[in-house]
């Protein structure tokens, strides 16, 4: 059963991170001389992606993660796990920032700022890399 939980945990990771990286990349494109209507259409796409695949992936990953911790509580005493949870919390914050900024742009309440989405994209990529190192290498 643990192996199946891990499969769905990784599947949630793929859905969640794929959506966050795609959303932040696509949002970066329309900061460069794109018509306002095009920007809103792209933001609408991002919101739909995040609502559908992104939220689903995050929920799947978090739910299976909670069950894995309940089944194997020894992880709670390992320093790498605490670091991983901190990085996951930062990913949730990045997810919320991307989602609410895309919603604001879609509604016409905000305009994309130059470099904003590139920074968010890089932050998400670094957080995922950090989580993978912590889980696979367990450096401490």
PDB file of C-alpha atoms in Angstrom:
ATOM      1  CA  UNK A   1       0.000   0.000   0.000  1.00  0.00           C
ATOM      2  CA  UNK A   2       2.829   2.416   0.780  1.00  0.00           C
ATOM      3  CA  UNK A   3       4.232   2.015  -2.719  1.00  0.00           C
ATOM      4  CA  UNK A   4       0.865   2.903  -4.272  1.00  0.00           C
ATOM      5  CA  UNK A   5       0.597   5.961  -2.046  1.00  0.00           C
ATOM      6  CA  UNK A   6       4.036   7.029  -3.242  1.00  0.00           C
ATOM      7  CA  UNK A   7       2.943   6.568  -6.872  1.00  0.00           C
ATOM      8  CA  UNK A   8      -0.031   8.882  -6.356  1.00  0.00           C
ATOM      9  CA  UNK A   9       2.117  11.296  -4.331  1.00  0.00           C
ATOM     10  CA  UNK A  10       4.529  11.622  -7.266  1.00  0.00           C
ATOM     11  CA  UNK A  11       1.607  11.863  -9.712  1.00  0.00           C
ATOM     12  CA  UNK A  12       0.262  14.774  -7.662  1.00  0.00           C
ATOM     13  CA  UNK A  13       3.733  16.334  -7.785  1.00  0.00           C
ATOM     14  CA  UNK A  14       3.814  16.080 -11.585  1.00  0.00           C
ATOM     15  CA  UNK A  15       0.361  17.616 -12.008  1.00  0.00           C
ATOM     16  CA  UNK A  16       0.971  20.381  -9.467  1.00  0.00           C
ATOM     17  CA  UNK A  17       4.485  21.393 -10.508  1.00  0.00           C
ATOM     18  CA  UNK A  18       3.767  21.010 -14.202  1.00  0.00           C
ATOM     19  CA  UNK A  19       0.831  23.383 -13.892  1.00  0.00           C
ATOM     20  CA  UNK A  20       2.731  25.932 -11.782  1.00  0.00           C
ATOM     21  CA  UNK A  21       5.678  25.937 -14.174  1.00  0.00           C
ATOM     22  CA  UNK A  22       3.432  26.152 -17.240  1.00  0.00           C
ATOM     23  CA  UNK A  23       1.319  28.938 -15.734  1.00  0.00           C
ATOM     24  CA  UNK A  24       4.314  31.035 -14.704  1.00  0.00           C
ATOM     25  CA  UNK A  25       6.013  30.538 -18.078  1.00  0.00           C
ATOM     26  CA  UNK A  26       2.944  31.439 -20.116  1.00  0.00           C
ATOM     27  CA  UNK A  27       2.212  34.448 -17.936  1.00  0.00           C
ATOM     28  CA  UNK A  28       5.762  35.680 -18.548  1.00  0.00           C
ATOM     29  CA  UNK A  29       5.116  35.803 -22.302  1.00  0.00           C
ATOM     30  CA  UNK A  30       2.368  38.348 -22.203  1.00  0.00           C
ATOM     31  CA  UNK A  31       4.307  40.967 -20.271  1.00  0.00           C
ATOM     32  CA  UNK A  32       6.000  41.964 -23.528  1.00  0.00           C
ATOM     33  CA  UNK A  33       3.827  44.245 -25.668  1.00  0.00           C
ATOM     34  CA  UNK A  34       0.722  42.081 -25.776  1.00  0.00           C
ATOM     35  CA  UNK A  35      -2.767  43.522 -26.160  1.00  0.00           C
ATOM     36  CA  UNK A  36      -4.822  43.713 -22.979  1.00  0.00           C
ATOM     37  CA  UNK A  37      -7.439  41.324 -24.367  1.00  0.00           C
ATOM     38  CA  UNK A  38      -4.731  38.750 -25.128  1.00  0.00           C
ATOM     39  CA  UNK A  39      -3.349  39.147 -21.611  1.00  0.00           C
ATOM     40  CA  UNK A  40      -6.787  38.511 -20.135  1.00  0.00           C
ATOM     41  CA  UNK A  41      -7.314  35.457 -22.337  1.00  0.00           C
ATOM     42  CA  UNK A  42      -3.969  33.997 -21.243  1.00  0.00           C
ATOM     43  CA  UNK A  43      -4.772  34.753 -17.607  1.00  0.00           C
ATOM     44  CA  UNK A  44      -8.125  32.997 -18.038  1.00  0.00           C
ATOM     45  CA  UNK A  45      -6.264  29.939 -19.358  1.00  0.00           C
ATOM     46  CA  UNK A  46      -3.914  29.997 -16.363  1.00  0.00           C
ATOM     47  CA  UNK A  47      -6.794  30.247 -13.900  1.00  0.00           C
ATOM     48  CA  UNK A  48      -8.538  27.296 -15.574  1.00  0.00           C
ATOM     49  CA  UNK A  49      -5.333  25.235 -15.516  1.00  0.00           C
ATOM     50  CA  UNK A  50      -4.683  26.032 -11.876  1.00  0.00           C
ATOM     51  CA  UNK A  51      -8.281  25.345 -10.852  1.00  0.00           C
ATOM     52  CA  UNK A  52      -8.408  22.068 -12.747  1.00  0.00           C
ATOM     53  CA  UNK A  53      -5.048  20.367 -12.809  1.00  0.00           C
ATOM     54  CA  UNK A  54      -3.045  22.461 -10.337  1.00  0.00           C
ATOM     55  CA  UNK A  55      -5.453  22.346  -7.409  1.00  0.00           C
ATOM     56  CA  UNK A  56      -6.123  18.656  -8.080  1.00  0.00           C
ATOM     57  CA  UNK A  57      -2.398  17.847  -8.134  1.00  0.00           C
ATOM     58  CA  UNK A  58      -1.746  19.840  -4.960  1.00  0.00           C
ATOM     59  CA  UNK A  59      -4.647  18.157  -3.198  1.00  0.00           C
ATOM     60  CA  UNK A  60      -3.555  14.688  -4.297  1.00  0.00           C
ATOM     61  CA  UNK A  61       0.021  15.313  -3.221  1.00  0.00           C
ATOM     62  CA  UNK A  62      -0.928  16.763   0.162  1.00  0.00           C
ATOM     63  CA  UNK A  63      -3.550  14.076   0.893  1.00  0.00           C
ATOM     64  CA  UNK A  64      -1.222  11.185   0.058  1.00  0.00           C
ATOM     65  CA  UNK A  65       1.573  12.901   1.975  1.00  0.00           C
ATOM     66  CA  UNK A  66      -0.584  13.114   5.102  1.00  0.00           C
ATOM     67  CA  UNK A  67      -1.500   9.427   4.811  1.00  0.00           C
ATOM     68  CA  UNK A  68       2.172   8.504   4.317  1.00  0.00           C
ATOM     69  CA  UNK A  69       3.098  10.404   7.488  1.00  0.00           C
ATOM     70  CA  UNK A  70       0.317   8.683   9.433  1.00  0.00           C
ATOM     71  CA  UNK A  71       1.488   5.266   8.216  1.00  0.00           C
ATOM     72  CA  UNK A  72       5.204   5.995   8.782  1.00  0.00           C
ATOM     73  CA  UNK A  73       5.401   8.568  11.597  1.00  0.00           C
ATOM     74  CA  UNK A  74       9.160   8.055  11.990  1.00  0.00           C
ATOM     75  CA  UNK A  75       9.616  10.688   9.248  1.00  0.00           C
ATOM     76  CA  UNK A  76       8.443  13.321  11.700  1.00  0.00           C
ATOM     77  CA  UNK A  77      11.730  12.916  13.600  1.00  0.00           C
ATOM     78  CA  UNK A  78      13.999  13.336  10.578  1.00  0.00           C
ATOM     79  CA  UNK A  79      15.518  16.790   9.887  1.00  0.00           C
ATOM     80  CA  UNK A  80      15.254  16.471   6.092  1.00  0.00           C
ATOM     81  CA  UNK A  81      11.490  15.996   6.445  1.00  0.00           C
ATOM     82  CA  UNK A  82      11.090  19.263   8.350  1.00  0.00           C
ATOM     83  CA  UNK A  83      13.068  21.074   5.653  1.00  0.00           C
ATOM     84  CA  UNK A  84      10.888  19.444   2.983  1.00  0.00           C
ATOM     85  CA  UNK A  85       7.701  20.573   4.735  1.00  0.00           C
ATOM     86  CA  UNK A  86       9.048  24.140   4.859  1.00  0.00           C
ATOM     87  CA  UNK A  87       9.707  24.068   1.097  1.00  0.00           C
ATOM     88  CA  UNK A  88       6.251  22.585   0.452  1.00  0.00           C
ATOM     89  CA  UNK A  89       4.717  25.444   2.460  1.00  0.00           C
ATOM     90  CA  UNK A  90       6.625  27.911   0.257  1.00  0.00           C
ATOM     91  CA  UNK A  91       5.272  26.109  -2.829  1.00  0.00           C
ATOM     92  CA  UNK A  92       1.734  26.551  -1.524  1.00  0.00           C
ATOM     93  CA  UNK A  93       2.442  30.278  -1.112  1.00  0.00           C
ATOM     94  CA  UNK A  94       3.830  30.466  -4.677  1.00  0.00           C
ATOM     95  CA  UNK A  95       0.754  28.612  -5.951  1.00  0.00           C
ATOM     96  CA  UNK A  96      -1.561  31.100  -4.252  1.00  0.00           C
ATOM     97  CA  UNK A  97       0.404  34.092  -5.561  1.00  0.00           C
ATOM     98  CA  UNK A  98       0.292  32.774  -9.136  1.00  0.00           C
ATOM     99  CA  UNK A  99      -3.404  31.900  -8.880  1.00  0.00           C
ATOM    100  CA  UNK A 100      -4.586  35.198  -7.385  1.00  0.00           C
ATOM    101  CA  UNK A 101      -2.384  37.332  -9.667  1.00  0.00           C
ATOM    102  CA  UNK A 102      -3.763  35.493 -12.724  1.00  0.00           C
ATOM    103  CA  UNK A 103      -7.321  36.020 -11.440  1.00  0.00           C
ATOM    104  CA  UNK A 104      -6.654  39.744 -10.926  1.00  0.00           C
ATOM    105  CA  UNK A 105      -5.207  40.100 -14.432  1.00  0.00           C
ATOM    106  CA  UNK A 106      -8.118  38.147 -15.908  1.00  0.00           C
ATOM    107  CA  UNK A 107     -10.589  40.484 -14.165  1.00  0.00           C
ATOM    108  CA  UNK A 108      -8.682  43.565 -15.327  1.00  0.00           C
ATOM    109  CA  UNK A 109      -7.787  44.607 -11.753  1.00  0.00           C
ATOM    110  CA  UNK A 110      -4.042  44.224 -12.317  1.00  0.00           C
ATOM    111  CA  UNK A 111      -1.428  44.383 -15.032  1.00  0.00           C
ATOM    112  CA  UNK A 112       1.507  41.978 -15.294  1.00  0.00           C
ATOM    113  CA  UNK A 113       4.796  43.456 -14.102  1.00  0.00           C
ATOM    114  CA  UNK A 114       7.992  42.875 -16.096  1.00  0.00           C
ATOM    115  CA  UNK A 115      10.038  40.026 -14.630  1.00  0.00           C
ATOM    116  CA  UNK A 116       7.379  39.055 -12.080  1.00  0.00           C
ATOM    117  CA  UNK A 117       6.519  35.722 -13.678  1.00  0.00           C
ATOM    118  CA  UNK A 118      10.114  34.837 -14.472  1.00  0.00           C
ATOM    119  CA  UNK A 119      10.970  35.226 -10.792  1.00  0.00           C
ATOM    120  CA  UNK A 120       8.001  33.086  -9.755  1.00  0.00           C
ATOM    121  CA  UNK A 121       8.932  30.444 -12.332  1.00  0.00           C
ATOM    122  CA  UNK A 122      12.509  30.329 -11.047  1.00  0.00           C
ATOM    123  CA  UNK A 123      11.329  30.164  -7.438  1.00  0.00           C
ATOM    124  CA  UNK A 124       9.016  27.222  -8.175  1.00  0.00           C
ATOM    125  CA  UNK A 125      11.794  25.384 -10.044  1.00  0.00           C
ATOM    126  CA  UNK A 126      14.272  25.931  -7.190  1.00  0.00           C
ATOM    127  CA  UNK A 127      11.766  24.796  -4.578  1.00  0.00           C
ATOM    128  CA  UNK A 128      11.028  21.597  -6.526  1.00  0.00           C
ATOM    129  CA  UNK A 129      14.759  20.957  -6.921  1.00  0.00           C
ATOM    130  CA  UNK A 130      15.267  21.457  -3.189  1.00  0.00           C
ATOM    131  CA  UNK A 131      12.448  19.074  -2.338  1.00  0.00           C
ATOM    132  CA  UNK A 132      13.822  16.412  -4.681  1.00  0.00           C
ATOM    133  CA  UNK A 133      17.295  16.709  -3.137  1.00  0.00           C
ATOM    134  CA  UNK A 134      15.867  16.435   0.376  1.00  0.00           C
ATOM    135  CA  UNK A 135      13.709  13.399  -0.456  1.00  0.00           C
ATOM    136  CA  UNK A 136      16.169  11.477  -2.626  1.00  0.00           C
ATOM    137  CA  UNK A 137      19.543  12.401  -1.094  1.00  0.00           C
ATOM    138  CA  UNK A 138      18.442  13.084   2.510  1.00  0.00           C
ATOM    139  CA  UNK A 139      21.522  15.262   3.134  1.00  0.00           C
ATOM    140  CA  UNK A 140      20.806  15.537   6.867  1.00  0.00           C
TER     141      UNK A 140
END
